[in-house]
CSV table of C-alpha atoms in Angstrom, one decimal:
chain,number,residue,atom,x,y,z
A,1,MET,CA,-75.0,-15.9,-12.9
A,2,SER,CA,-74.5,-13.7,-15.9
A,3,SER,CA,-72.9,-15.3,-19.0
A,4,LEU,CA,-69.5,-14.1,-20.3
A,5,PHE,CA,-67.8,-14.7,-23.6
A,6,VAL,CA,-64.0,-14.8,-23.8
A,7,LEU,CA,-62.6,-14.8,-27.3
A,8,LYS,CA,-58.9,-15.3,-28.0
A,9,ILE,CA,-57.6,-14.4,-31.5
A,10,GLY,CA,-54.0,-15.1,-32.7
A,11,GLY,CA,-51.3,-13.7,-34.8
A,12,GLU,CA,-52.4,-15.4,-38.0
A,13,LEU,CA,-55.8,-13.7,-38.0
A,14,LEU,CA,-54.3,-10.3,-37.3
A,15,GLN,CA,-52.3,-10.7,-40.6
A,16,SER,CA,-55.6,-10.6,-42.5
A,17,PRO,CA,-57.5,-7.4,-41.9
A,18,GLU,CA,-60.6,-8.6,-43.7
A,19,LYS,CA,-61.0,-11.8,-41.7
A,20,CYS,CA,-60.1,-10.0,-38.5
A,21,ASP,CA,-62.8,-7.5,-39.1
A,22,GLN,CA,-65.4,-10.3,-39.7
A,23,VAL,CA,-64.4,-11.8,-36.3
A,24,LEU,CA,-64.6,-8.4,-34.6
A,25,GLN,CA,-68.1,-7.8,-36.0
A,26,TYR,CA,-69.2,-11.3,-34.8
A,27,PHE,CA,-67.7,-10.4,-31.4
A,28,VAL,CA,-69.6,-7.1,-31.3
A,29,ALA,CA,-72.9,-8.7,-32.3
A,30,HIS,CA,-72.5,-11.2,-29.4
A,31,GLN,CA,-74.8,-10.0,-26.6
A,32,GLY,CA,-73.7,-9.6,-23.0
A,33,PRO,CA,-70.4,-9.1,-21.3
A,34,LYS,CA,-67.3,-10.2,-23.2
A,35,ILE,CA,-63.5,-10.0,-23.3
A,36,LEU,CA,-61.1,-10.2,-26.2
A,37,VAL,CA,-57.6,-11.5,-25.8
A,38,HIS,CA,-55.1,-11.3,-28.6
A,39,GLY,CA,-51.6,-12.4,-29.7
A,40,GLY,CA,-49.4,-10.8,-32.2
A,41,GLY,CA,-46.3,-13.0,-32.6
A,42,ARG,CA,-46.0,-12.5,-36.3
A,43,ASP,CA,-46.0,-8.7,-36.1
A,44,ALA,CA,-43.4,-8.9,-33.3
A,45,SER,CA,-41.1,-11.1,-35.4
A,46,SER,CA,-41.5,-8.6,-38.3
A,47,LEU,CA,-40.6,-5.6,-36.1
A,48,SER,CA,-37.7,-7.5,-34.6
A,49,GLU,CA,-36.3,-8.2,-38.1
A,50,LYS,CA,-36.8,-4.5,-39.1
A,51,MET,CA,-34.7,-3.6,-36.1
A,52,GLY,CA,-31.9,-6.0,-37.2
A,53,MET,CA,-32.6,-8.7,-34.6
A,54,GLN,CA,-33.4,-12.3,-35.4
A,55,PRO,CA,-36.2,-13.6,-33.2
A,56,HIS,CA,-35.3,-16.8,-31.4
A,57,LEU,CA,-38.1,-19.3,-30.9
A,58,ILE,CA,-37.9,-22.7,-29.1
A,59,ASP,CA,-40.9,-25.0,-29.8
A,60,GLY,CA,-42.8,-21.9,-31.0
A,61,ARG,CA,-42.1,-20.0,-27.8
A,62,ARG,CA,-40.2,-16.7,-28.0
A,63,VAL,CA,-37.0,-16.4,-26.1
A,64,THR,CA,-37.5,-12.9,-24.6
A,65,ASP,CA,-34.3,-11.0,-23.7
A,66,ALA,CA,-34.6,-7.3,-22.7
A,67,ALA,CA,-34.6,-6.1,-26.4
A,68,GLN,CA,-37.3,-8.7,-27.4
A,69,LEU,CA,-39.4,-7.7,-24.3
A,70,ASP,CA,-39.4,-4.1,-25.7
A,71,VAL,CA,-40.4,-5.5,-29.1
A,72,VAL,CA,-43.4,-7.6,-27.8
A,73,THR,CA,-44.5,-4.8,-25.4
A,74,MET,CA,-44.5,-2.3,-28.3
A,75,VAL,CA,-46.3,-4.6,-30.7
A,76,TYR,CA,-48.8,-6.4,-28.4
A,77,ALA,CA,-49.7,-3.7,-25.9
A,78,GLY,CA,-49.0,-0.8,-28.4
A,79,LYS,CA,-49.8,-1.4,-32.0
A,80,VAL,CA,-52.1,-4.5,-32.0
A,81,ASN,CA,-54.0,-3.7,-28.9
A,82,THR,CA,-54.6,0.0,-29.8
A,83,GLN,CA,-55.7,-0.8,-33.3
A,84,LEU,CA,-58.2,-3.5,-32.1
A,85,VAL,CA,-59.6,-1.1,-29.5
A,86,ALA,CA,-60.0,1.7,-31.9
A,87,ARG,CA,-61.8,-0.6,-34.4
A,88,LEU,CA,-64.1,-2.0,-31.7
A,89,ASN,CA,-65.0,1.5,-30.4
A,90,ALA,CA,-65.8,2.5,-34.0
A,91,LEU,CA,-68.1,-0.6,-34.2
A,92,GLY,CA,-69.9,0.8,-31.1
A,93,GLN,CA,-68.3,-1.5,-28.5
A,94,LYS,CA,-67.1,0.3,-25.3
A,95,ALA,CA,-63.7,-1.3,-25.5
A,96,LEU,CA,-60.7,-0.7,-23.2
A,97,GLY,CA,-57.2,-1.9,-23.9
A,98,ILE,CA,-55.7,-3.9,-21.0
A,99,ASN,CA,-52.5,-5.7,-20.2
A,100,GLY,CA,-51.7,-7.7,-17.1
A,101,SER,CA,-49.9,-4.8,-15.4
A,102,ASP,CA,-53.0,-2.6,-15.6
A,103,LEU,CA,-54.7,-2.4,-12.1
A,104,GLY,CA,-52.3,-5.3,-11.2
A,105,ILE,CA,-54.9,-7.6,-13.0
A,106,ILE,CA,-52.5,-10.4,-13.8
A,107,THR,CA,-49.4,-11.2,-11.7
A,108,CYS,CA,-46.8,-13.6,-13.0
A,109,ASP,CA,-43.6,-15.2,-11.8
A,110,LYS,CA,-40.7,-14.9,-14.2
A,111,ARG,CA,-40.1,-18.5,-15.5
A,112,PRO,CA,-37.1,-20.2,-13.9
A,113,ALA,CA,-34.0,-20.2,-16.2
A,114,THR,CA,-33.7,-24.0,-16.1
A,115,PRO,CA,-34.1,-26.2,-18.1
A,116,ILE,CA,-34.5,-23.5,-20.8
A,117,ASP,CA,-33.9,-19.8,-20.1
A,118,TYR,CA,-36.7,-18.1,-21.9
A,119,GLY,CA,-35.8,-14.7,-20.5
A,120,PHE,CA,-38.5,-12.3,-19.5
A,121,VAL,CA,-41.4,-14.8,-19.8
A,122,GLY,CA,-44.1,-14.9,-17.2
A,123,ASP,CA,-46.1,-17.8,-15.7
A,124,ILE,CA,-49.4,-16.7,-14.3
A,125,LYS,CA,-49.6,-16.6,-10.5
A,126,ALA,CA,-52.8,-14.7,-9.9
A,127,VAL,CA,-55.7,-13.0,-11.8
A,128,ASN,CA,-57.6,-10.3,-10.0
A,129,GLY,CA,-61.1,-11.3,-11.2
A,130,SER,CA,-62.9,-8.7,-9.2
A,131,ALA,CA,-61.0,-5.9,-10.9
A,132,ILE,CA,-62.1,-7.3,-14.2
A,133,THR,CA,-65.7,-7.7,-13.0
A,134,GLU,CA,-65.7,-4.0,-11.9
A,135,LEU,CA,-64.9,-3.0,-15.5
A,136,LEU,CA,-67.5,-5.4,-16.9
A,137,GLU,CA,-70.1,-3.9,-14.6
A,138,LEU,CA,-69.5,-0.5,-16.2
A,139,GLY,CA,-70.4,-2.0,-19.6
A,140,ILE,CA,-66.7,-2.1,-20.6
A,141,THR,CA,-65.3,-4.7,-22.9
A,142,PRO,CA,-61.6,-5.4,-21.9
A,143,VAL,CA,-59.2,-6.2,-24.7
A,144,PHE,CA,-56.2,-8.0,-23.3
A,145,SER,CA,-52.7,-8.2,-24.8
A,146,ALA,CA,-50.5,-10.9,-23.2
A,147,ILE,CA,-48.0,-8.6,-21.5
A,148,THR,CA,-48.0,-9.0,-17.8
A,149,SER,CA,-45.8,-8.0,-14.9
A,150,ASP,CA,-44.3,-9.5,-11.7
A,151,GLY,CA,-46.1,-6.9,-9.5
A,152,GLN,CA,-42.7,-5.3,-8.9
A,153,GLY,CA,-42.6,-3.3,-12.1
A,154,GLN,CA,-40.9,-5.9,-14.3
A,155,LEU,CA,-42.9,-6.6,-17.5
A,156,LEU,CA,-43.1,-10.2,-18.7
A,157,ASN,CA,-44.1,-11.8,-22.0
A,158,THR,CA,-46.9,-14.4,-21.5
A,159,ASN,CA,-48.6,-16.8,-23.8
A,160,ALA,CA,-51.9,-15.4,-25.0
A,161,ASP,CA,-53.8,-18.7,-24.9
A,162,THR,CA,-52.7,-19.0,-21.3
A,163,VAL,CA,-53.9,-15.5,-20.5
A,164,ALA,CA,-57.3,-16.2,-22.1
A,165,THR,CA,-57.6,-19.4,-20.2
A,166,ALA,CA,-56.6,-17.9,-16.9
A,167,VAL,CA,-58.9,-14.8,-17.3
A,168,ALA,CA,-61.8,-17.1,-18.3
A,169,THR,CA,-61.2,-19.3,-15.3
A,170,ALA,CA,-60.9,-16.5,-12.8
A,171,LEU,CA,-64.3,-15.2,-13.9
A,172,THR,CA,-66.2,-18.5,-13.3
A,173,LEU,CA,-66.8,-17.4,-9.7
A,174,ASP,CA,-69.6,-15.0,-10.8
A,175,HIS,CA,-70.1,-15.8,-14.5
A,176,THR,CA,-71.1,-18.7,-16.7
A,177,VAL,CA,-68.1,-18.5,-19.1
A,178,LYS,CA,-67.7,-19.5,-22.7
A,179,LEU,CA,-64.1,-19.5,-24.0
A,180,ALA,CA,-63.3,-19.6,-27.7
A,181,LEU,CA,-59.6,-20.2,-28.7
A,182,LEU,CA,-59.2,-19.2,-32.4
A,183,MET,CA,-56.4,-21.0,-34.3
A,184,GLY,CA,-55.3,-21.5,-37.9
A,185,ILE,CA,-57.2,-24.8,-38.1
A,186,PRO,CA,-61.0,-25.2,-38.3
A,187,GLY,CA,-61.1,-27.4,-35.2
A,188,ILE,CA,-59.8,-30.8,-34.1
A,189,LEU,CA,-59.6,-33.2,-37.0
A,190,ARG,CA,-59.7,-37.0,-36.5
A,191,ASP,CA,-57.5,-37.3,-39.5
A,192,LEU,CA,-55.2,-34.4,-40.2
A,193,GLU,CA,-55.3,-35.1,-44.0
A,194,ASP,CA,-59.1,-34.9,-44.1
A,195,SER,CA,-60.7,-31.6,-43.3
A,196,GLU,CA,-64.1,-33.3,-43.3
A,197,SER,CA,-63.1,-35.3,-40.2
A,198,LEU,CA,-63.8,-32.4,-37.8
A,199,ILE,CA,-64.8,-33.6,-34.3
A,200,LYS,CA,-67.9,-31.7,-33.1
A,201,GLU,CA,-67.4,-32.7,-29.4
A,202,LEU,CA,-64.1,-33.8,-27.9
A,203,ASP,CA,-64.0,-35.2,-24.3
A,204,HIS,CA,-60.9,-35.7,-22.3
A,205,ALA,CA,-60.7,-39.4,-22.8
A,206,SER,CA,-61.0,-39.1,-26.6
A,207,TYR,CA,-58.3,-36.3,-26.5
A,208,GLU,CA,-55.9,-38.7,-24.7
A,209,GLU,CA,-56.6,-41.4,-27.3
A,210,LEU,CA,-56.1,-39.0,-30.3
A,211,LYS,CA,-52.8,-37.8,-28.6
A,212,ALA,CA,-51.6,-41.4,-28.2
A,213,SER,CA,-52.5,-42.2,-31.8
A,214,GLY,CA,-50.3,-39.3,-33.1
A,215,ALA,CA,-53.3,-37.5,-34.7
A,216,LEU,CA,-52.5,-34.5,-32.5
A,217,SER,CA,-49.1,-32.9,-32.4
A,218,GLY,CA,-47.2,-29.6,-32.3
A,219,GLY,CA,-48.7,-26.3,-31.3
A,220,ILE,CA,-52.2,-27.7,-30.9
A,221,LEU,CA,-51.2,-29.7,-27.8
A,222,PRO,CA,-50.5,-26.9,-25.4
A,223,LYS,CA,-53.7,-25.1,-26.7
A,224,LEU,CA,-55.8,-28.2,-26.0
A,225,HIS,CA,-54.1,-28.6,-22.6
A,226,ASN,CA,-55.2,-25.0,-21.8
A,227,GLY,CA,-58.7,-25.7,-23.1
A,228,PHE,CA,-59.1,-28.9,-20.9
A,229,GLN,CA,-57.7,-27.1,-17.9
A,230,ALA,CA,-60.3,-24.4,-18.4
A,231,ILE,CA,-63.1,-27.0,-18.6
A,232,ASN,CA,-61.8,-28.7,-15.4
A,233,ASN,CA,-61.6,-25.4,-13.6
A,234,GLY,CA,-65.2,-24.4,-14.2
A,235,VAL,CA,-65.4,-22.8,-17.7
A,236,SER,CA,-68.7,-24.1,-19.2
A,237,GLU,CA,-67.8,-24.2,-22.9
A,238,VAL,CA,-64.4,-24.2,-24.7
A,239,ILE,CA,-64.5,-23.8,-28.5
A,240,ILE,CA,-61.6,-24.6,-30.8
A,241,ALA,CA,-62.1,-22.9,-34.1
A,242,ASN,CA,-60.9,-20.7,-36.9
A,243,GLU,CA,-62.8,-17.6,-37.9
A,244,GLU,CA,-65.0,-19.5,-40.3
A,245,THR,CA,-66.0,-22.4,-38.1
A,246,LEU,CA,-66.6,-20.0,-35.2
A,247,ILE,CA,-68.9,-17.7,-37.1
A,248,ASN,CA,-70.7,-20.7,-38.7
A,249,HIS,CA,-70.9,-22.7,-35.4
A,250,GLN,CA,-69.1,-25.6,-37.0
A,251,ASN,CA,-66.2,-25.7,-34.5
A,252,THR,CA,-65.0,-28.3,-32.1
A,253,LEU,CA,-66.4,-28.1,-28.6
A,254,LEU,CA,-64.4,-29.5,-25.7
A,255,CYS,CA,-66.3,-31.3,-23.0
A,256,ARG,CA,-65.4,-33.3,-19.8
B,1,MET,CA,-66.3,19.2,-5.7
B,2,SER,CA,-63.4,16.8,-5.2
B,3,SER,CA,-60.0,17.9,-6.2
B,4,LEU,CA,-58.1,16.3,-9.1
B,5,PHE,CA,-54.4,16.4,-9.9
B,6,VAL,CA,-53.3,16.0,-13.6
B,7,LEU,CA,-49.6,15.6,-14.1
B,8,LYS,CA,-48.0,15.7,-17.6
B,9,ILE,CA,-44.4,14.3,-17.9
B,10,GLY,CA,-42.4,14.6,-21.1
B,11,GLY,CA,-39.8,12.7,-23.1
B,12,GLU,CA,-36.8,14.3,-21.4
B,13,LEU,CA,-37.8,13.0,-18.0
B,14,LEU,CA,-38.5,9.5,-19.4
B,15,GLN,CA,-34.8,9.3,-20.5
B,16,SER,CA,-33.7,9.5,-16.8
B,17,PRO,CA,-35.1,6.5,-14.9
B,18,GLU,CA,-34.0,7.9,-11.5
B,19,LYS,CA,-35.6,11.3,-11.9
B,20,CYS,CA,-38.7,9.7,-13.5
B,21,ASP,CA,-39.0,7.5,-10.4
B,22,GLN,CA,-38.8,10.5,-8.1
B,23,VAL,CA,-41.6,12.1,-9.9
B,24,LEU,CA,-43.7,8.9,-9.8
B,25,GLN,CA,-43.2,8.6,-6.1
B,26,TYR,CA,-44.2,12.2,-5.7
B,27,PHE,CA,-47.3,11.5,-7.8
B,28,VAL,CA,-48.2,8.4,-5.8
B,29,ALA,CA,-47.8,10.3,-2.5
B,30,HIS,CA,-50.2,13.0,-3.7
B,31,GLN,CA,-53.6,12.2,-2.0
B,32,GLY,CA,-56.8,12.1,-3.9
B,33,PRO,CA,-57.8,11.3,-7.5
B,34,LYS,CA,-55.2,11.9,-10.1
B,35,ILE,CA,-54.2,11.4,-13.8
B,36,LEU,CA,-50.8,11.0,-15.4
B,37,VAL,CA,-50.2,12.0,-19.0
B,38,HIS,CA,-47.0,11.2,-20.8
B,39,GLY,CA,-45.0,11.9,-24.0
B,40,GLY,CA,-42.2,9.9,-25.3
B,41,GLY,CA,-40.9,11.6,-28.5
B,42,ARG,CA,-37.3,10.9,-27.8
B,43,ASP,CA,-37.9,7.1,-27.5
B,44,ALA,CA,-40.0,7.3,-30.7
B,45,SER,CA,-37.2,9.0,-32.6
B,46,SER,CA,-34.8,6.4,-31.3
B,47,LEU,CA,-37.0,3.4,-32.5
B,48,SER,CA,-37.5,5.1,-35.8
B,49,GLU,CA,-33.8,5.4,-36.4
B,50,LYS,CA,-33.3,1.7,-35.4
B,51,MET,CA,-35.8,0.8,-38.0
B,52,GLY,CA,-33.8,2.8,-40.6
B,53,MET,CA,-36.3,5.8,-40.8
B,54,GLN,CA,-35.2,9.3,-40.1
B,55,PRO,CA,-38.0,11.1,-38.1
B,56,HIS,CA,-39.1,14.4,-39.6
B,57,LEU,CA,-40.0,17.2,-37.2
B,58,ILE,CA,-41.3,20.7,-38.2
B,59,ASP,CA,-41.0,23.2,-35.3
B,60,GLY,CA,-40.7,20.3,-32.9
B,61,ARG,CA,-43.8,18.6,-34.2
B,62,ARG,CA,-43.5,15.1,-35.7
B,63,VAL,CA,-44.7,14.6,-39.3
B,64,THR,CA,-46.6,11.3,-38.8
B,65,ASP,CA,-46.9,9.2,-41.9
B,66,ALA,CA,-48.3,5.6,-41.6
B,67,ALA,CA,-44.9,4.2,-40.6
B,68,GLN,CA,-44.3,6.9,-38.0
B,69,LEU,CA,-47.8,6.4,-36.7
B,70,ASP,CA,-46.9,2.7,-36.0
B,71,VAL,CA,-43.7,3.9,-34.3
B,72,VAL,CA,-45.4,6.4,-32.0
B,73,THR,CA,-48.3,4.0,-31.2
B,74,MET,CA,-45.8,1.3,-30.3
B,75,VAL,CA,-43.6,3.6,-28.2
B,76,TYR,CA,-46.2,5.8,-26.5
B,77,ALA,CA,-49.1,3.3,-26.0
B,78,GLY,CA,-46.9,0.3,-25.8
B,79,LYS,CA,-43.5,0.6,-24.2
B,80,VAL,CA,-43.7,3.9,-22.3
B,81,ASN,CA,-47.3,3.6,-21.1
B,82,THR,CA,-46.9,-0.1,-20.0
B,83,GLN,CA,-43.7,0.6,-18.1
B,84,LEU,CA,-45.1,3.6,-16.3
B,85,VAL,CA,-48.3,1.6,-15.3
B,86,ALA,CA,-46.3,-1.4,-14.1
B,87,ARG,CA,-44.1,0.9,-12.0
B,88,LEU,CA,-47.1,2.8,-10.5
B,89,ASN,CA,-48.9,-0.5,-9.6
B,90,ALA,CA,-45.6,-1.7,-8.0
B,91,LEU,CA,-45.7,1.5,-5.9
B,92,GLY,CA,-49.3,0.7,-4.8
B,93,GLN,CA,-51.1,3.0,-7.2
B,94,LYS,CA,-54.2,1.4,-8.9
B,95,ALA,CA,-53.0,2.5,-12.4
B,96,LEU,CA,-54.6,1.8,-15.7
B,97,GLY,CA,-53.0,2.6,-19.1
B,98,ILE,CA,-55.3,4.6,-21.4
B,99,ASN,CA,-55.2,6.2,-24.8
B,100,GLY,CA,-57.7,8.3,-26.5
B,101,SER,CA,-59.2,5.4,-28.4
B,102,ASP,CA,-60.0,3.5,-25.2
B,103,LEU,CA,-63.8,3.8,-24.4
B,104,GLY,CA,-63.8,6.5,-27.1
B,105,ILE,CA,-62.4,8.9,-24.4
B,106,ILE,CA,-60.8,11.3,-26.8
B,107,THR,CA,-62.0,11.9,-30.3
B,108,CYS,CA,-59.9,13.9,-32.7
B,109,ASP,CA,-60.1,15.3,-36.2
B,110,LYS,CA,-57.2,14.5,-38.5
B,111,ARG,CA,-55.4,17.9,-39.0
B,112,PRO,CA,-56.1,19.4,-42.4
B,113,ALA,CA,-53.2,18.9,-44.8
B,114,THR,CA,-52.7,22.6,-45.4
B,115,PRO,CA,-50.7,24.7,-44.8
B,116,ILE,CA,-48.5,21.9,-43.6
B,117,ASP,CA,-49.3,18.2,-44.0
B,118,TYR,CA,-48.4,16.6,-40.6
B,119,GLY,CA,-50.0,13.3,-41.7
B,120,PHE,CA,-51.9,11.3,-39.0
B,121,VAL,CA,-52.0,14.0,-36.4
B,122,GLY,CA,-55.1,14.7,-34.4
B,123,ASP,CA,-56.6,17.9,-33.1
B,124,ILE,CA,-58.9,17.2,-30.2
B,125,LYS,CA,-62.6,17.5,-30.9
B,126,ALA,CA,-64.1,16.0,-27.7
B,127,VAL,CA,-63.1,14.4,-24.4
B,128,ASN,CA,-65.6,12.1,-22.7
B,129,GLY,CA,-65.2,13.3,-19.1
B,130,SER,CA,-67.8,11.1,-17.7
B,131,ALA,CA,-66.0,8.0,-18.9
B,132,ILE,CA,-62.9,9.2,-17.1
B,133,THR,CA,-64.9,10.1,-14.0
B,134,GLU,CA,-66.3,6.5,-13.9
B,135,LEU,CA,-62.8,5.2,-13.7
B,136,LEU,CA,-61.7,7.7,-11.0
B,137,GLU,CA,-64.8,6.7,-8.9
B,138,LEU,CA,-63.4,3.1,-8.9
B,139,GLY,CA,-60.2,4.5,-7.4
B,140,ILE,CA,-58.4,4.0,-10.7
B,141,THR,CA,-55.5,6.3,-11.7
B,142,PRO,CA,-55.6,6.6,-15.5
B,143,VAL,CA,-52.2,6.9,-17.3
B,144,PHE,CA,-52.7,8.5,-20.7
B,145,SER,CA,-50.5,8.2,-23.7
B,146,ALA,CA,-51.1,10.8,-26.4
B,147,ILE,CA,-52.5,8.4,-29.0
B,148,THR,CA,-56.1,9.2,-30.0
B,149,SER,CA,-58.5,8.2,-32.7
B,150,ASP,CA,-61.0,9.8,-35.0
B,151,GLY,CA,-63.8,7.6,-33.7
B,152,GLN,CA,-63.8,5.6,-37.0
B,153,GLY,CA,-60.9,3.4,-36.1
B,154,GLN,CA,-58.1,5.6,-37.4
B,155,LEU,CA,-55.4,6.2,-34.8
B,156,LEU,CA,-53.9,9.7,-34.6
B,157,ASN,CA,-50.8,11.2,-33.0
B,158,THR,CA,-51.6,14.0,-30.6
B,159,ASN,CA,-49.6,16.5,-28.6
B,160,ALA,CA,-49.3,15.3,-25.0
B,161,ASP,CA,-49.5,18.8,-23.5
B,162,THR,CA,-52.7,19.3,-25.4
B,163,VAL,CA,-54.1,15.9,-24.2
B,164,ALA,CA,-53.2,16.9,-20.6
B,165,THR,CA,-54.9,20.3,-21.0
B,166,ALA,CA,-58.0,18.9,-22.7
B,167,VAL,CA,-58.4,16.1,-20.1
B,168,ALA,CA,-57.9,18.6,-17.2
B,169,THR,CA,-60.4,21.0,-18.7
B,170,ALA,CA,-63.0,18.3,-19.4
B,171,LEU,CA,-63.0,17.3,-15.7
B,172,THR,CA,-63.5,20.8,-14.3
B,173,LEU,CA,-67.3,20.1,-14.4
B,174,ASP,CA,-67.1,18.0,-11.3
B,175,HIS,CA,-63.6,18.5,-10.0
B,176,THR,CA,-61.3,21.3,-8.8
B,177,VAL,CA,-58.4,20.6,-11.1
B,178,LYS,CA,-54.7,21.2,-10.6
B,179,LEU,CA,-52.6,20.7,-13.8
B,180,ALA,CA,-48.8,20.4,-13.7
B,181,LEU,CA,-47.0,20.5,-17.1
B,182,LEU,CA,-43.4,19.2,-16.5
B,183,MET,CA,-40.7,20.5,-18.9
B,184,GLY,CA,-37.0,20.6,-19.2
B,185,ILE,CA,-36.9,24.0,-17.5
B,186,PRO,CA,-37.5,24.8,-13.9
B,187,GLY,CA,-40.3,27.3,-14.7
B,188,ILE,CA,-40.7,30.6,-16.5
B,189,LEU,CA,-37.6,32.8,-16.2
B,190,ARG,CA,-37.7,36.6,-16.5
B,191,ASP,CA,-34.2,36.4,-17.9
B,192,LEU,CA,-33.3,33.2,-19.7
B,193,GLU,CA,-29.6,33.6,-18.7
B,194,ASP,CA,-30.5,33.8,-15.0
B,195,SER,CA,-31.9,30.7,-13.4
B,196,GLU,CA,-32.6,32.8,-10.3
B,197,SER,CA,-35.1,34.9,-12.2
B,198,LEU,CA,-37.9,32.4,-11.9
B,199,ILE,CA,-41.3,33.9,-11.9
B,200,LYS,CA,-43.5,32.5,-9.0
B,201,GLU,CA,-46.8,33.7,-10.4
B,202,LEU,CA,-47.4,34.6,-14.1
B,203,ASP,CA,-50.6,36.2,-15.1
B,204,HIS,CA,-51.8,36.5,-18.7
B,205,ALA,CA,-50.9,40.2,-19.1
B,206,SER,CA,-47.3,39.6,-17.9
B,207,TYR,CA,-47.1,36.6,-20.2
B,208,GLU,CA,-48.0,38.8,-23.1
B,209,GLU,CA,-45.4,41.3,-22.0
B,210,LEU,CA,-42.7,38.7,-21.7
B,211,LYS,CA,-43.6,37.3,-25.1
B,212,ALA,CA,-43.4,40.7,-26.7
B,213,SER,CA,-40.0,41.3,-25.0
B,214,GLY,CA,-38.6,38.1,-26.6
B,215,ALA,CA,-37.9,36.5,-23.2
B,216,LEU,CA,-40.1,33.6,-24.2
B,217,SER,CA,-39.6,31.7,-27.4
B,218,GLY,CA,-39.6,28.3,-29.0
B,219,GLY,CA,-41.3,25.2,-27.5
B,220,ILE,CA,-42.3,27.0,-24.4
B,221,LEU,CA,-44.9,29.2,-26.2
B,222,PRO,CA,-47.4,26.5,-27.2
B,223,LYS,CA,-47.0,25.0,-23.7
B,224,LEU,CA,-47.9,28.3,-22.1
B,225,HIS,CA,-50.7,28.8,-24.6
B,226,ASN,CA,-52.1,25.4,-23.5
B,227,GLY,CA,-51.6,26.4,-19.8
B,228,PHE,CA,-53.5,29.7,-20.1
B,229,GLN,CA,-56.2,28.1,-22.1
B,230,ALA,CA,-56.7,25.7,-19.2
B,231,ILE,CA,-56.9,28.5,-16.7
B,232,ASN,CA,-59.4,30.3,-18.9
B,233,ASN,CA,-61.5,27.2,-19.2
B,234,GLY,CA,-61.9,26.5,-15.5
B,235,VAL,CA,-58.7,24.7,-14.4
B,236,SER,CA,-57.9,26.1,-10.9
B,237,GLU,CA,-54.1,25.9,-10.9
B,238,VAL,CA,-51.6,25.4,-13.7
B,239,ILE,CA,-48.0,24.7,-12.7
B,240,ILE,CA,-45.0,25.0,-15.1
B,241,ALA,CA,-42.0,23.1,-13.6
B,242,ASN,CA,-39.3,20.5,-14.0
B,243,GLU,CA,-39.1,17.5,-11.6
B,244,GLU,CA,-37.1,19.4,-9.1
B,245,THR,CA,-39.1,22.6,-8.8
B,246,LEU,CA,-42.4,20.6,-8.8
B,247,ILE,CA,-41.3,18.4,-5.9
B,248,ASN,CA,-39.9,21.4,-4.0
B,249,HIS,CA,-42.9,23.6,-4.8
B,250,GLN,CA,-40.6,26.2,-6.5
B,251,ASN,CA,-42.3,26.2,-9.8
B,252,THR,CA,-44.1,28.9,-11.8
B,253,LEU,CA,-47.9,29.1,-11.2
B,254,LEU,CA,-50.0,30.5,-14.0
B,255,CYS,CA,-52.9,32.7,-13.0
B,256,ARG,CA,-55.5,34.9,-14.7
């Protein structure tokens, strides 16, 4: 089986052109087939405010009414995706911007309106791995924004970590997959106050212990949940890192 | 040689969801490989105004400073392209959103700042026809927005008629190409006041005569210039139509 590298970068990194470029260069230098997945929430909030609309987030998740759906579609699938693709092609990568509605690659269900109505938010139902594999076989590097659709023409806003995890998992059938989820933190810390306490390898039992001890909280929990789900579903390696620990191989590696 | 249909739709059609959908259904029903190219200028002007910026047009062409480049990238490559792709996939078409920076498919030069500085506007230098052909051979229907790049990572705003013409022309090497340029008018009229005076076939000599007589003016001239350039460069058929005359085959056909 050929190896595949799936890298997810988030909104924080996109705010820093210099750091972002370091990561893109690292990504380009990585040999073999690869996929980039990106967020862009900060840019979306900024556009929303310029248009006179206050973004509404619940636990860090965007409530996506029709106007906010336009905003995230324009920012994620338009501005951010196109800029990343243009930069990657300039670096010699044969990059192609993708979102879930392209080739029907990701189909979602609109999230039920109870208990919380998040609006046009999608939960992933199916990933068409063979359509992605066809592109990879042409030497193409897909660059995914986290816009998806319900297969009936309705666009949906989807969490980018979840897209990266689902895409990585769908490709384990014919690839050995390494997934790196970049965040604002260097990795998982045993003690949040001590940046030296980075855990090199975190297995599921230790994760549950850390969670119970209160050392893990907030936005990191759904990310780790995604990461362990990927490990359980056949992804070989899941890396939790920021741009620096990724490039220097000093990140946290999740294991069974 | 296999036949290929390239259809360009403009901003006016995109304002009318019902008419747009009729055209998409006509497009899907058309057998064989095909490509859609779209504009979106009206949506871009509307977003620009919502963001408190007055769009600046000279002879119908947008002056594209950095802020307006973000606007057109978000609207063309983001909102409009993604919505069209999602709708086409819902109609059973294996559609893929593309812009010129994807796979380095269209490389442009930034237009010189004299005599008029249009800002980040691109004039097409090269179209990578074989990259498009690879996608067509997978049964993929590319959907192009008119965002391109200079190959060095700088995005550029490009005229959508020109993109359609250049893409159609680049594919004449291995396809018999039919190009339809949709406009707000039913076709070329001998007498602008008389909608019954539609010309079924217009050759280059008659075009020059009509131009000299003043029966053609304004925005139609660069479109016809593009159309005749396509004919001269190997495109087999060029159709000038609106959605109604296209669907009813009552359009104007350009010929040598």
